[in-house]
PQR file of N, CA, C, O and H, with PARSE charges and radii, in Angstrom:
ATOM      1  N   UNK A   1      -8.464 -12.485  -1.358 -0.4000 1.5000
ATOM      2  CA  UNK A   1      -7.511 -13.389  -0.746 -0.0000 2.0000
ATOM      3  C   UNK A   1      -8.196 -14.742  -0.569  0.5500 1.7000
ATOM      4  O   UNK A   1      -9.320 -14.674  -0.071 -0.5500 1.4000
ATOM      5  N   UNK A   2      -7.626 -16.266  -0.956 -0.4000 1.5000
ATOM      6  CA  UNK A   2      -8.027 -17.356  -1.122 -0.0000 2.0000
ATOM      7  C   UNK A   2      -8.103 -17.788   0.226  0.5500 1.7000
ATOM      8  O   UNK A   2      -9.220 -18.195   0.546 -0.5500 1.4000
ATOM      9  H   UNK A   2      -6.713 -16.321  -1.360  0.4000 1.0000
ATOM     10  N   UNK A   3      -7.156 -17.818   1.182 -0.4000 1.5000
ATOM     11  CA  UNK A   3      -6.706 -18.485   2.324 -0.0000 2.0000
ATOM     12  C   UNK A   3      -7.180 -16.892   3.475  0.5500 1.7000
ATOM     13  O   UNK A   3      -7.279 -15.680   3.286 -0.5500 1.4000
ATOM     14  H   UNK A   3      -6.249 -17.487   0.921  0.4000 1.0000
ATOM     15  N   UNK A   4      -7.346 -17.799   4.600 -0.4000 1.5000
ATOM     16  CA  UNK A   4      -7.915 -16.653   5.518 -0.0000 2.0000
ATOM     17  C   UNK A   4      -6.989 -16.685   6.889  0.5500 1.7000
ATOM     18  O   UNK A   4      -7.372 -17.031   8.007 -0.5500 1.4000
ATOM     19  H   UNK A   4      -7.265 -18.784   4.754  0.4000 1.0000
ATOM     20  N   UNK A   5      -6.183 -16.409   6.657 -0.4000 1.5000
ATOM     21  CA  UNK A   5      -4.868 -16.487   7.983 -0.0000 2.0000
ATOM     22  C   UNK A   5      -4.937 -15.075   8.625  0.5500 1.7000
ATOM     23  O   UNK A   5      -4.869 -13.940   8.152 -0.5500 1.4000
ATOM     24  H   UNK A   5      -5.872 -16.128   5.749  0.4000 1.0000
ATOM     25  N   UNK A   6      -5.121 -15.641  10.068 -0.4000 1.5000
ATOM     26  CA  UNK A   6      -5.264 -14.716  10.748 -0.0000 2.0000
ATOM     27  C   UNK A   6      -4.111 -13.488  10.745  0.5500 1.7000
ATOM     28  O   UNK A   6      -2.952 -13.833  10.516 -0.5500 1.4000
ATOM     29  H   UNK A   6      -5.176 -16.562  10.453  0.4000 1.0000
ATOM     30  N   UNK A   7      -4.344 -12.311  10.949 -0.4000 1.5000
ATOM     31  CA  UNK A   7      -3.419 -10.790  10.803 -0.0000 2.0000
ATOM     32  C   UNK A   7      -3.641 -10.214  12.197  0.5500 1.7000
ATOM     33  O   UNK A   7      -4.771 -10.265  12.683 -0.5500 1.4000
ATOM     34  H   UNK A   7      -5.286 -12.030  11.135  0.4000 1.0000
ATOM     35  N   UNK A   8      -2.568  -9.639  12.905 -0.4000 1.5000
ATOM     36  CA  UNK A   8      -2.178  -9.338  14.129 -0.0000 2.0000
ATOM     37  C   UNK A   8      -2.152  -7.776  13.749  0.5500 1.7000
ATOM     38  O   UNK A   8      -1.274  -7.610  12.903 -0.5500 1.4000
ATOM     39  H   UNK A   8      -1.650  -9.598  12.511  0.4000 1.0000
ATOM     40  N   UNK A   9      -2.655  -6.843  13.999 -0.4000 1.5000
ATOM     41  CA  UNK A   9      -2.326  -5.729  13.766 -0.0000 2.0000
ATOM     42  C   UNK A   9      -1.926  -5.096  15.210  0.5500 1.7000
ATOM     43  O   UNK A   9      -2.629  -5.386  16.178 -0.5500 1.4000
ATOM     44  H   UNK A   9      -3.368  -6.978  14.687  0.4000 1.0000
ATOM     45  N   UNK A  10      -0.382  -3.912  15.428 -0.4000 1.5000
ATOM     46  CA  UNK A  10      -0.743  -3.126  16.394 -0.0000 2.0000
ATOM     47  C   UNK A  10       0.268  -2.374  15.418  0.5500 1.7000
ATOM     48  O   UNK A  10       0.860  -2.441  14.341 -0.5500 1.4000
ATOM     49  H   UNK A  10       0.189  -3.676  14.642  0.4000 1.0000
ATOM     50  N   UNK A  11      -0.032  -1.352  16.947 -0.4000 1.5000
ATOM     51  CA  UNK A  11       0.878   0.383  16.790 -0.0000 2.0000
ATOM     52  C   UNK A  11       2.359  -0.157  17.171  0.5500 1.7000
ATOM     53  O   UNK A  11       2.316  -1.184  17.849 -0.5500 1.4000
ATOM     54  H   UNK A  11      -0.513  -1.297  17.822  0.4000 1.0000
ATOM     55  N   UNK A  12       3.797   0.370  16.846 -0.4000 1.5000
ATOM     56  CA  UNK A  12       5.025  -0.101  17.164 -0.0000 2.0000
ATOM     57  C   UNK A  12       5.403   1.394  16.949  0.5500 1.7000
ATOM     58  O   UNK A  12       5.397   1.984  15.869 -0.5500 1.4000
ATOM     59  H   UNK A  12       3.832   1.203  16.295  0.4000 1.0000
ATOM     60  N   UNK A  13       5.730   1.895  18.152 -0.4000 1.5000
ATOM     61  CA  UNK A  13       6.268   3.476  18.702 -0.0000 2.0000
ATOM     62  C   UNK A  13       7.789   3.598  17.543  0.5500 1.7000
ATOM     63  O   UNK A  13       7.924   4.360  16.586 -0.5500 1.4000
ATOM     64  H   UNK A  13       5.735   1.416  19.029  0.4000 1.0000
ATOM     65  N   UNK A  14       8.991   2.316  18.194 -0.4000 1.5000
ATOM     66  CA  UNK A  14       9.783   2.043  17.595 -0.0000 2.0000
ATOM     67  C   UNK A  14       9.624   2.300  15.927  0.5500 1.7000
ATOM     68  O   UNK A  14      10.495   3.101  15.587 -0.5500 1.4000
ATOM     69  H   UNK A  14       8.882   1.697  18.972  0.4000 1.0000
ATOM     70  N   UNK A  15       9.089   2.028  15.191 -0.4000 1.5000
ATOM     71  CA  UNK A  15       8.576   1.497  13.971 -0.0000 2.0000
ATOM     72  C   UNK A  15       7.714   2.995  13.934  0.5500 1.7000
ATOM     73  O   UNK A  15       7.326   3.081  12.769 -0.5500 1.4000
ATOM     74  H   UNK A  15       8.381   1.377  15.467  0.4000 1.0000
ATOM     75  N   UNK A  16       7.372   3.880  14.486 -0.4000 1.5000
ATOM     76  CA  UNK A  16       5.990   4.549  14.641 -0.0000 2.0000
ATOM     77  C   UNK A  16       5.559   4.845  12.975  0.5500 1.7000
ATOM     78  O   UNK A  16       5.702   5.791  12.201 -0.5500 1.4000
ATOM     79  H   UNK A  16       7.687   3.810  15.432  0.4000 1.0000
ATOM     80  N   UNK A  17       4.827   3.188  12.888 -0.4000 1.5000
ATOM     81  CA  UNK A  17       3.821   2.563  12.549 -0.0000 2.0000
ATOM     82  C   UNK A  17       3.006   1.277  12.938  0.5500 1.7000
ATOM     83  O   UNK A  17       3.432   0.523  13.813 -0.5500 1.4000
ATOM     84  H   UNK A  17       4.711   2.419  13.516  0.4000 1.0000
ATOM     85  N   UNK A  18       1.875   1.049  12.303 -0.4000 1.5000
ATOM     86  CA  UNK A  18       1.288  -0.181  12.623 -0.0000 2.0000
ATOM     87  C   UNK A  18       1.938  -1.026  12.124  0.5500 1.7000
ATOM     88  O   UNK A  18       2.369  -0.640  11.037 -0.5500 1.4000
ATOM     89  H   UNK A  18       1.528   1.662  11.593  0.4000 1.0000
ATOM     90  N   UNK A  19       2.340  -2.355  12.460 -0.4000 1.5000
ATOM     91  CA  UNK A  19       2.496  -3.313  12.098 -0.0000 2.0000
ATOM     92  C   UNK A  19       2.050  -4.683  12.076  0.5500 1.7000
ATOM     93  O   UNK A  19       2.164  -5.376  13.087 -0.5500 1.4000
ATOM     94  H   UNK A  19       1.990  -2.669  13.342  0.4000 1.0000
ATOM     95  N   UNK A  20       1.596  -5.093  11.105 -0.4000 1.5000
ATOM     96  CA  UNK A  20       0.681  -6.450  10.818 -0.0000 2.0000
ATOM     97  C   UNK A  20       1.404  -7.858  10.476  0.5500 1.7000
ATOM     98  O   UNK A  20       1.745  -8.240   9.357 -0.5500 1.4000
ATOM     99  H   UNK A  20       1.503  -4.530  10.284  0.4000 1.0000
ATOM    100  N   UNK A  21       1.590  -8.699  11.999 -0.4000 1.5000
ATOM    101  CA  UNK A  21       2.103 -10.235  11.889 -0.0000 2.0000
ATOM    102  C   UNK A  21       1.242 -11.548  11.398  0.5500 1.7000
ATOM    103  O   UNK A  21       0.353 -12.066  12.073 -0.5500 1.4000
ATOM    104  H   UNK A  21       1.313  -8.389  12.909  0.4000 1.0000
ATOM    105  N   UNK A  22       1.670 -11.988  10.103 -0.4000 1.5000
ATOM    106  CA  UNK A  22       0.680 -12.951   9.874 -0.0000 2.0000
ATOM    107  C   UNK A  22       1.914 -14.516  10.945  0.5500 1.7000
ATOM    108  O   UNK A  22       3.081 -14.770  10.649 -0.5500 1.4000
ATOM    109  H   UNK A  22       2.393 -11.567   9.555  0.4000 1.0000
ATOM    110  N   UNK A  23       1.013 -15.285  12.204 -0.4000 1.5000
ATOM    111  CA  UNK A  23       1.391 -16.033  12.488 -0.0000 2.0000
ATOM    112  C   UNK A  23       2.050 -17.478  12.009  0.5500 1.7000
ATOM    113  O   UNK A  23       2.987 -18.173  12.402 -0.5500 1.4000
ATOM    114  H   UNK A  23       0.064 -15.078  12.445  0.4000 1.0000
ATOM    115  N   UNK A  24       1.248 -17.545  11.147 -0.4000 1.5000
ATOM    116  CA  UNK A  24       0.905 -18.668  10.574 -0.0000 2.0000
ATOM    117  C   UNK A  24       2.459 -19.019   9.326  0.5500 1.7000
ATOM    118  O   UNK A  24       3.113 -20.004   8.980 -0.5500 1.4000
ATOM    119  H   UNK A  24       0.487 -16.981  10.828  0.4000 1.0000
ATOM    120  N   UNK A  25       2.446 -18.105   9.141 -0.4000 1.5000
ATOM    121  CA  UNK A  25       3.426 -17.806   7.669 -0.0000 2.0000
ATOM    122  C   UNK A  25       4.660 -16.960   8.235  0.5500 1.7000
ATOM    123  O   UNK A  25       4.793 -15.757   8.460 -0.5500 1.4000
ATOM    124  H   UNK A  25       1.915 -17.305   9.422  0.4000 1.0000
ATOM    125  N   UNK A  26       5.472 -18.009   8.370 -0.4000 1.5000
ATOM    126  CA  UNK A  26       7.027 -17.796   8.741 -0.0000 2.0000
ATOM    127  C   UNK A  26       7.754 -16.380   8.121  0.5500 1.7000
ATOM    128  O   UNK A  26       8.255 -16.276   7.001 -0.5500 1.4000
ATOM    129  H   UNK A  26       5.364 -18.987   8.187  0.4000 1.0000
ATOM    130  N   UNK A  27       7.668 -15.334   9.155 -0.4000 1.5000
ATOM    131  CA  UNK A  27       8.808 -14.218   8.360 -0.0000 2.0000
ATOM    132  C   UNK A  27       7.472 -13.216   7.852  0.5500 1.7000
ATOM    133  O   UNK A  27       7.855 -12.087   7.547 -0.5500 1.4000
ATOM    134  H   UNK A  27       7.260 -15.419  10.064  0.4000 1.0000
ATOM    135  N   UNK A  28       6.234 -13.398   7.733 -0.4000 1.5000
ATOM    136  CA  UNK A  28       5.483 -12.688   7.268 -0.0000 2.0000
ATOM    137  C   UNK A  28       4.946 -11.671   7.935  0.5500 1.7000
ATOM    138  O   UNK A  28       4.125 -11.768   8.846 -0.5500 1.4000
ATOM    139  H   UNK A  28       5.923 -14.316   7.980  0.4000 1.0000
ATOM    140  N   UNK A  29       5.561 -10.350   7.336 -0.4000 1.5000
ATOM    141  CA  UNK A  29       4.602  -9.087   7.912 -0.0000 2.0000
ATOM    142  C   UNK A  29       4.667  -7.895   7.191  0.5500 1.7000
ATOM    143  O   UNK A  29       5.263  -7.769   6.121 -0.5500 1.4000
ATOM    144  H   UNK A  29       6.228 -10.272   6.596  0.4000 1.0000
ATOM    145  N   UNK A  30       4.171  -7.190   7.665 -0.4000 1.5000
ATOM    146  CA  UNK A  30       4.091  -5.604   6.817 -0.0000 2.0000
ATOM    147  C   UNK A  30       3.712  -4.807   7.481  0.5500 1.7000
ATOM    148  O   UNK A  30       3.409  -5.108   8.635 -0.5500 1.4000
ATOM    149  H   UNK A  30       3.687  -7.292   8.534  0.4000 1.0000
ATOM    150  N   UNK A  31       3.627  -3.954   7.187 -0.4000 1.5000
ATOM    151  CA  UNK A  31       3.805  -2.331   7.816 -0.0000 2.0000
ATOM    152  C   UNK A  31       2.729  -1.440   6.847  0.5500 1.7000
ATOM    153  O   UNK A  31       2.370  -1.513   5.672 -0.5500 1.4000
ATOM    154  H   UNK A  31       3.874  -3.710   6.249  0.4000 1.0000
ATOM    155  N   UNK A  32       2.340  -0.343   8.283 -0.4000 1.5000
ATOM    156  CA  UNK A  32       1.606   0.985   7.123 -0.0000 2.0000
ATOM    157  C   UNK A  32       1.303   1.939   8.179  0.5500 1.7000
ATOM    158  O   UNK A  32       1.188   1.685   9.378 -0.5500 1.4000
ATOM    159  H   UNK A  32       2.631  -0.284   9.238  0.4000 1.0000
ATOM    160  N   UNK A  33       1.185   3.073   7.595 -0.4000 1.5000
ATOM    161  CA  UNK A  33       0.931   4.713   8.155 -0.0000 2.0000
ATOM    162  C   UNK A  33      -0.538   4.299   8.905  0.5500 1.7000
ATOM    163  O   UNK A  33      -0.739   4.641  10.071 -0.5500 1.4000
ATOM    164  H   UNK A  33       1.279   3.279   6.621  0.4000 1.0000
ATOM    165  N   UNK A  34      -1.255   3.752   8.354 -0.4000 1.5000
ATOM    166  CA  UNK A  34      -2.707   3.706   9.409 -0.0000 2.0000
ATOM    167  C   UNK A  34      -2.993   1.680   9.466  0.5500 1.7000
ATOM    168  O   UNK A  34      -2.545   0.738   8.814 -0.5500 1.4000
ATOM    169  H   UNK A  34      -1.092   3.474   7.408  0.4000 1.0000
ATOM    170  N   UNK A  35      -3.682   1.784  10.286 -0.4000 1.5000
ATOM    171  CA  UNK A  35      -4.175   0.519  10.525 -0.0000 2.0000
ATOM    172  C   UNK A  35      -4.998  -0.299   8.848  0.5500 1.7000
ATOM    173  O   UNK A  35      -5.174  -1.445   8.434 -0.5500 1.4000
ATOM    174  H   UNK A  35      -4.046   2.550  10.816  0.4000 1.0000
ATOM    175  N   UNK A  36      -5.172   0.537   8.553 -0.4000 1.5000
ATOM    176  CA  UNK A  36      -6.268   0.425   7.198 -0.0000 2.0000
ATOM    177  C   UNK A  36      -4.965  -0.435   5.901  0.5500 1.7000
ATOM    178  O   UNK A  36      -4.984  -1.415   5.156 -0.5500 1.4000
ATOM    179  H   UNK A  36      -5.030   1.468   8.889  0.4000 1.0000
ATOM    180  N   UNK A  37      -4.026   0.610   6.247 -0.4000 1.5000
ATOM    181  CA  UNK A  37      -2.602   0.802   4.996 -0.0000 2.0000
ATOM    182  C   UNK A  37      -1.518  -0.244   5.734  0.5500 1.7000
ATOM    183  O   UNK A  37      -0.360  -0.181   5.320 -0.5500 1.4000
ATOM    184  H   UNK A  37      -4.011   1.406   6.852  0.4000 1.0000
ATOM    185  N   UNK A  38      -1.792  -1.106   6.695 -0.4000 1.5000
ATOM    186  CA  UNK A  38      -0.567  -2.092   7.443 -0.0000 2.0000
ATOM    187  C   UNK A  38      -1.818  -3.372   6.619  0.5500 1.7000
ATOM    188  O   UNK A  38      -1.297  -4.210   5.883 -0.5500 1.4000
ATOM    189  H   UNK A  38      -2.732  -1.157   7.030  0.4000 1.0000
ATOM    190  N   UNK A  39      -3.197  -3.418   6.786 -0.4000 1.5000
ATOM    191  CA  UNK A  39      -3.827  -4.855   6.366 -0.0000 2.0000
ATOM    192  C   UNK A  39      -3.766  -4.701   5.141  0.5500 1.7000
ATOM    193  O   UNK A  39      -3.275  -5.605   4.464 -0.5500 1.4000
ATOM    194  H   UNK A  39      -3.620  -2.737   7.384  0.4000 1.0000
ATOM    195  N   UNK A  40      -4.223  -3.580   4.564 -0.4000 1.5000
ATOM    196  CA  UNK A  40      -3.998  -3.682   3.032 -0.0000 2.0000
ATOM    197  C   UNK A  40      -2.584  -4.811   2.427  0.5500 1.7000
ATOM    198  O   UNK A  40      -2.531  -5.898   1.852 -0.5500 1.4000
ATOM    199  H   UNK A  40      -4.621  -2.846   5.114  0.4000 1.0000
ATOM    200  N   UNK A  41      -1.587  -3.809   2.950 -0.4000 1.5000
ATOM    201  CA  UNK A  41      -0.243  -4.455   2.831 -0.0000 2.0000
ATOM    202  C   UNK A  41      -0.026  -5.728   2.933  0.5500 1.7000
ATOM    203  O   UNK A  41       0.710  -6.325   2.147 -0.5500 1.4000
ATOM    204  H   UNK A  41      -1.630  -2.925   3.417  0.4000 1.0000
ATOM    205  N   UNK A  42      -0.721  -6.366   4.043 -0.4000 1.5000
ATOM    206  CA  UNK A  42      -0.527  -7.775   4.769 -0.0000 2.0000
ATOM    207  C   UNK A  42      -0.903  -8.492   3.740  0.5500 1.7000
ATOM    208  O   UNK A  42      -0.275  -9.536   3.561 -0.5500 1.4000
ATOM    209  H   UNK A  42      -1.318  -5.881   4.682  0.4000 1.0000
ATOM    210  N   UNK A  43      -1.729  -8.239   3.027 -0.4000 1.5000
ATOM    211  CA  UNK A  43      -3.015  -9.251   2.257 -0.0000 2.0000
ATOM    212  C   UNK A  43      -2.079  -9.462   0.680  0.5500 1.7000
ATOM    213  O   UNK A  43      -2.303 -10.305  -0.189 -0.5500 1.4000
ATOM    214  H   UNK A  43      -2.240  -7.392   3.172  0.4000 1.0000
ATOM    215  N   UNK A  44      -1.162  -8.555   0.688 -0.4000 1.5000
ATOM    216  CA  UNK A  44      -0.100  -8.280  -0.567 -0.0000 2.0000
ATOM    217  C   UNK A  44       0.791  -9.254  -0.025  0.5500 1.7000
ATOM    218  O   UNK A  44       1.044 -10.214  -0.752 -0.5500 1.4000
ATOM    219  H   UNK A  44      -0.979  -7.870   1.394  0.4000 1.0000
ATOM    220  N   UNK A  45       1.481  -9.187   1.456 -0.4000 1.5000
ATOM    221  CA  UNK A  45       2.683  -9.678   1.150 -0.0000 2.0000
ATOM    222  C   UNK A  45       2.248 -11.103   1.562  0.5500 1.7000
ATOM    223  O   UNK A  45       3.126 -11.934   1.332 -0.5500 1.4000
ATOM    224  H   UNK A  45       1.275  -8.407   2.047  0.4000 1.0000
ATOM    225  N   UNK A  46       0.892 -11.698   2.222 -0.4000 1.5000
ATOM    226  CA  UNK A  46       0.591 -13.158   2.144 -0.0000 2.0000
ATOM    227  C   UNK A  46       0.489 -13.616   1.121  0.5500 1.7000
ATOM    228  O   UNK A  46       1.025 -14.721   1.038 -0.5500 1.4000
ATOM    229  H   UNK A  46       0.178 -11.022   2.409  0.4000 1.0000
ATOM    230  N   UNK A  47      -0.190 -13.101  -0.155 -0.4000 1.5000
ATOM    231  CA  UNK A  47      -0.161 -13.543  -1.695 -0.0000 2.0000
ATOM    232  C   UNK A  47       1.109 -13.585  -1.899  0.5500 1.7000
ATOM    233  O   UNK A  47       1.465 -14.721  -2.213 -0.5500 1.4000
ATOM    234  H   UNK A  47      -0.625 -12.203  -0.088  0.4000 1.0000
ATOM    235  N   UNK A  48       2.017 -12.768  -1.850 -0.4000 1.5000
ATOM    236  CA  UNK A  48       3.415 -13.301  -2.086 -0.0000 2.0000
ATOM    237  C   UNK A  48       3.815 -14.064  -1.538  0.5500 1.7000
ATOM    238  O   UNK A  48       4.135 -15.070  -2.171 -0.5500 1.4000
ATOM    239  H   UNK A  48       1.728 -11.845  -1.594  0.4000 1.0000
ATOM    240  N   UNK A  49       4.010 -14.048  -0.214 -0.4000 1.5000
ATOM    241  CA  UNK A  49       4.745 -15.457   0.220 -0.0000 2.0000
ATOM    242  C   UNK A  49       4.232 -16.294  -0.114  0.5500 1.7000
ATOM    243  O   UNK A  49       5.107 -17.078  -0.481 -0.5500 1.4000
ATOM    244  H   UNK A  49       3.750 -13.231   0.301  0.4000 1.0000
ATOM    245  N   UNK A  50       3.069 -16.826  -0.292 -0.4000 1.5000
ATOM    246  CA  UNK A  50       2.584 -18.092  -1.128 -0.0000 2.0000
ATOM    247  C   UNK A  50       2.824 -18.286  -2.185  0.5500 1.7000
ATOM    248  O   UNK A  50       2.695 -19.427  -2.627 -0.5500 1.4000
ATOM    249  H   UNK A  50       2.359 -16.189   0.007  0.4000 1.0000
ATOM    250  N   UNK A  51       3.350 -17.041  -3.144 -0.4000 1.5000
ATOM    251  CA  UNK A  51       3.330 -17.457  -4.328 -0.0000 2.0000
ATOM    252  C   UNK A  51       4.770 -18.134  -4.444  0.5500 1.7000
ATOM    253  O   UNK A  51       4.951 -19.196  -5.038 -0.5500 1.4000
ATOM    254  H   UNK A  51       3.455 -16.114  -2.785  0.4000 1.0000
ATOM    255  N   UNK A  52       5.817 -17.371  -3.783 -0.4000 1.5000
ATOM    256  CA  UNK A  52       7.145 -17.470  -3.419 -0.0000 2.0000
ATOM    257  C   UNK A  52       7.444 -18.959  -2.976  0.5500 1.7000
ATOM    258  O   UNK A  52       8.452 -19.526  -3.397 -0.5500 1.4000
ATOM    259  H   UNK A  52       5.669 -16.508  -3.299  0.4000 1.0000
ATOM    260  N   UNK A  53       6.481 -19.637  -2.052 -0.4000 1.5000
ATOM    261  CA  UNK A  53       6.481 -21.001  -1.337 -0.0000 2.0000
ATOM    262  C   UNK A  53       6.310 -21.774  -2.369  0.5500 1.7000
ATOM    263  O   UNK A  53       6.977 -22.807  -2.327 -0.5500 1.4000
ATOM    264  H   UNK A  53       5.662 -19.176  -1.710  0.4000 1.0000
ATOM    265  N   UNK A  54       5.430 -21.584  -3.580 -0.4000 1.5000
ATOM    266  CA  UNK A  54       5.001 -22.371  -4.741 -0.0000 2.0000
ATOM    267  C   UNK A  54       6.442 -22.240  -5.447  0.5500 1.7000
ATOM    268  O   UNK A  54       7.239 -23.150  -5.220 -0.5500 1.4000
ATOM    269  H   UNK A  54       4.888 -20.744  -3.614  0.4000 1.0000
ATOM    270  N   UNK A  55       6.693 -21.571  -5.977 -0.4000 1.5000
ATOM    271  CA  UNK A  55       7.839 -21.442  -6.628 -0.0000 2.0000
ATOM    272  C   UNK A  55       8.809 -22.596  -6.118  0.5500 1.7000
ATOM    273  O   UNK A  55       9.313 -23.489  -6.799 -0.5500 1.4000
ATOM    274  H   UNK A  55       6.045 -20.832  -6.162  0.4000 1.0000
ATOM    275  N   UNK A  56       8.925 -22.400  -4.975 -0.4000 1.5000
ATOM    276  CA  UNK A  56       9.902 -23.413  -4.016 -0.0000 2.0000
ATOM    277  C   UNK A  56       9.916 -24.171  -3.517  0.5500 1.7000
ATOM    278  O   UNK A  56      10.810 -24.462  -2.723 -0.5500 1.4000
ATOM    279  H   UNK A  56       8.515 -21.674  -4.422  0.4000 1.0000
ATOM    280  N   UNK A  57       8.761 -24.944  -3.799 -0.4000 1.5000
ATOM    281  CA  UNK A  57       8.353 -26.268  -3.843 -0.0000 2.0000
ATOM    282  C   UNK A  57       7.816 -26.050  -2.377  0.5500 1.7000
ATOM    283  O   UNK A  57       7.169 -27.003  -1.943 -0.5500 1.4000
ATOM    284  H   UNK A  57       8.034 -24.708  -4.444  0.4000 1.0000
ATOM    285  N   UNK A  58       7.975 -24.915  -1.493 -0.4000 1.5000
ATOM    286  CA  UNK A  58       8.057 -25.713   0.164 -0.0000 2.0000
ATOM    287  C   UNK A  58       6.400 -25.479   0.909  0.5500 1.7000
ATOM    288  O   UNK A  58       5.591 -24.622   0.553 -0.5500 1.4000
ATOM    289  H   UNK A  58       8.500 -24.141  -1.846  0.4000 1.0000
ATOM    290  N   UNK A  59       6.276 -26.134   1.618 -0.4000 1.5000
ATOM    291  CA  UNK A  59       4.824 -26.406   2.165 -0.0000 2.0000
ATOM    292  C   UNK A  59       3.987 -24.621   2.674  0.5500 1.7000
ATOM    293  O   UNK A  59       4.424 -23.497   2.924 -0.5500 1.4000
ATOM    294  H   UNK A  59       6.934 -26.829   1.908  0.4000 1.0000
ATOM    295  N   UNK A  60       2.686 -25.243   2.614 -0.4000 1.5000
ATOM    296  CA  UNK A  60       1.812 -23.592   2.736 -0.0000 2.0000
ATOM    297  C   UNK A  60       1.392 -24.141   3.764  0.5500 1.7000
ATOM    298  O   UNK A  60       1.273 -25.348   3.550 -0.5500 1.4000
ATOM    299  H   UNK A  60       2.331 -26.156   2.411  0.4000 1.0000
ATOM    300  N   UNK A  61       1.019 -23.779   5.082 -0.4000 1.5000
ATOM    301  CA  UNK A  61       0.504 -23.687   5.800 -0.0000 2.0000
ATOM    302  C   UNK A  61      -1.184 -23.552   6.099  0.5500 1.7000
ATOM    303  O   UNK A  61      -1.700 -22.435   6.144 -0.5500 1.4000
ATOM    304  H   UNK A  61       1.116 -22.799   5.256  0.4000 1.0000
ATOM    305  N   UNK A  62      -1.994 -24.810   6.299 -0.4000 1.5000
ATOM    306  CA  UNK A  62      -3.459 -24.268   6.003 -0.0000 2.0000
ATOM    307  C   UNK A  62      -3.906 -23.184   6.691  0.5500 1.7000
ATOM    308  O   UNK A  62      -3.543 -23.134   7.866 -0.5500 1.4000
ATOM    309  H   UNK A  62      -1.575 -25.717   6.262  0.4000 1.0000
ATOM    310  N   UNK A  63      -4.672 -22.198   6.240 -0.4000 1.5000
ATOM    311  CA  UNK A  63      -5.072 -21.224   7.311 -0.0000 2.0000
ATOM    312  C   UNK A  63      -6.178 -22.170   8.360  0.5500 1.7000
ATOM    313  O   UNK A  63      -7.044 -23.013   8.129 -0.5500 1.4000
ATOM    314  H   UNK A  63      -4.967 -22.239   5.285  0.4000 1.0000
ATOM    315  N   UNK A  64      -5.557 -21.443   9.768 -0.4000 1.5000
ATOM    316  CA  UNK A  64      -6.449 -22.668  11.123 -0.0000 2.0000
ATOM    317  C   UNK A  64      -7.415 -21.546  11.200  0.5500 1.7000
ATOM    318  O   UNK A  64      -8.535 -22.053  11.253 -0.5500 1.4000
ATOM    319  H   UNK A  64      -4.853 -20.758   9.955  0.4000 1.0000
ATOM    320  N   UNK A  65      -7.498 -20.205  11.231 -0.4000 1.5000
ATOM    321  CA  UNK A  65      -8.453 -19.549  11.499 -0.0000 2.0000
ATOM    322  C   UNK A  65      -7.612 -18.349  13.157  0.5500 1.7000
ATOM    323  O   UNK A  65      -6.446 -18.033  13.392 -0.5500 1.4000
ATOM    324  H   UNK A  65      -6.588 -19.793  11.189  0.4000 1.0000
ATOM    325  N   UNK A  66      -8.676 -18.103  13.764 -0.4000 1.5000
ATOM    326  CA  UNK A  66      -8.455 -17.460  14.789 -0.0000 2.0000
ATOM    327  C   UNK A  66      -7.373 -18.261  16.082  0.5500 1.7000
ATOM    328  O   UNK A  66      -7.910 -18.724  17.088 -0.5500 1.4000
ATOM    329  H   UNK A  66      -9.624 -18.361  13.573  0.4000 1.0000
ATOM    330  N   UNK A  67      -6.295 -18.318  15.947 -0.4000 1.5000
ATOM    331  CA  UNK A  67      -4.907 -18.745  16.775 -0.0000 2.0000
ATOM    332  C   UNK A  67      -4.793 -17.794  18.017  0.5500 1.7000
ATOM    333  O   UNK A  67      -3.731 -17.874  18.634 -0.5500 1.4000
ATOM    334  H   UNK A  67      -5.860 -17.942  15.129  0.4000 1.0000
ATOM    335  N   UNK A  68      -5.573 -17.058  18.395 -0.4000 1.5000
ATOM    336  CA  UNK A  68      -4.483 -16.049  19.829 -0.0000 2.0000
ATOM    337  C   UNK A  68      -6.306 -15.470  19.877  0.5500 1.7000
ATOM    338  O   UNK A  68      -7.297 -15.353  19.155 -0.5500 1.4000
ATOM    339  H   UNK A  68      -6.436 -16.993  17.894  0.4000 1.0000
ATOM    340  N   UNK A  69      -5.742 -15.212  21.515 -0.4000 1.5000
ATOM    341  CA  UNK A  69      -7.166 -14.829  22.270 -0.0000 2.0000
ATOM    342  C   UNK A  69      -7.004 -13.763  23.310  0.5500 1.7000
ATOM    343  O   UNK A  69      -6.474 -14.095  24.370 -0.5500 1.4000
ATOM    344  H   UNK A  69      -4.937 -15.307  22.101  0.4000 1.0000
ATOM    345  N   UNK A  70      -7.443 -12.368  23.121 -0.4000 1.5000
ATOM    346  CA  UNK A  70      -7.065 -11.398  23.856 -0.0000 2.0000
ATOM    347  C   UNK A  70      -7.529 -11.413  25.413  0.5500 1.7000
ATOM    348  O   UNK A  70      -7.191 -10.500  26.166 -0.5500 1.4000
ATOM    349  H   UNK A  70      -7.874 -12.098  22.260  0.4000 1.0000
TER
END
């Protein structure tokens, strides 16, 4: 992965799976059976949405790095 945008991973009971929010990138997230299989995913669907944003002329977002502080 080129760009390093931070990934939010938790557990969602609802969902009962993990689910991984990339902040940065509007609408972006993914899902998986283990924590391992939600980042995998994430790192797929950020390459897509970028590739998708290129396509569409519309702006990428620089990755800022670490955004949220537990």
């Amino acid at each position: 992965m080129a760009a390093k945008y931070e990934i939010i991973i938790y557990w969602s009971e609802e969902d009962n799976a993990y689910l991984a929010e990339v902040p940065e990138l509007p609408g972006c997230m993914a899902d998986g059976a283990s924590y391992q299989q939600a980042l995998q995913n994430a790192e797929v669907v950020i390459r897509e949405w970028i590739e998708t944003a290129q396509e569409l002329g519309r702006h990428i977002p620089e990755a800022r790095g670490k955004l949220m502080y537990a």
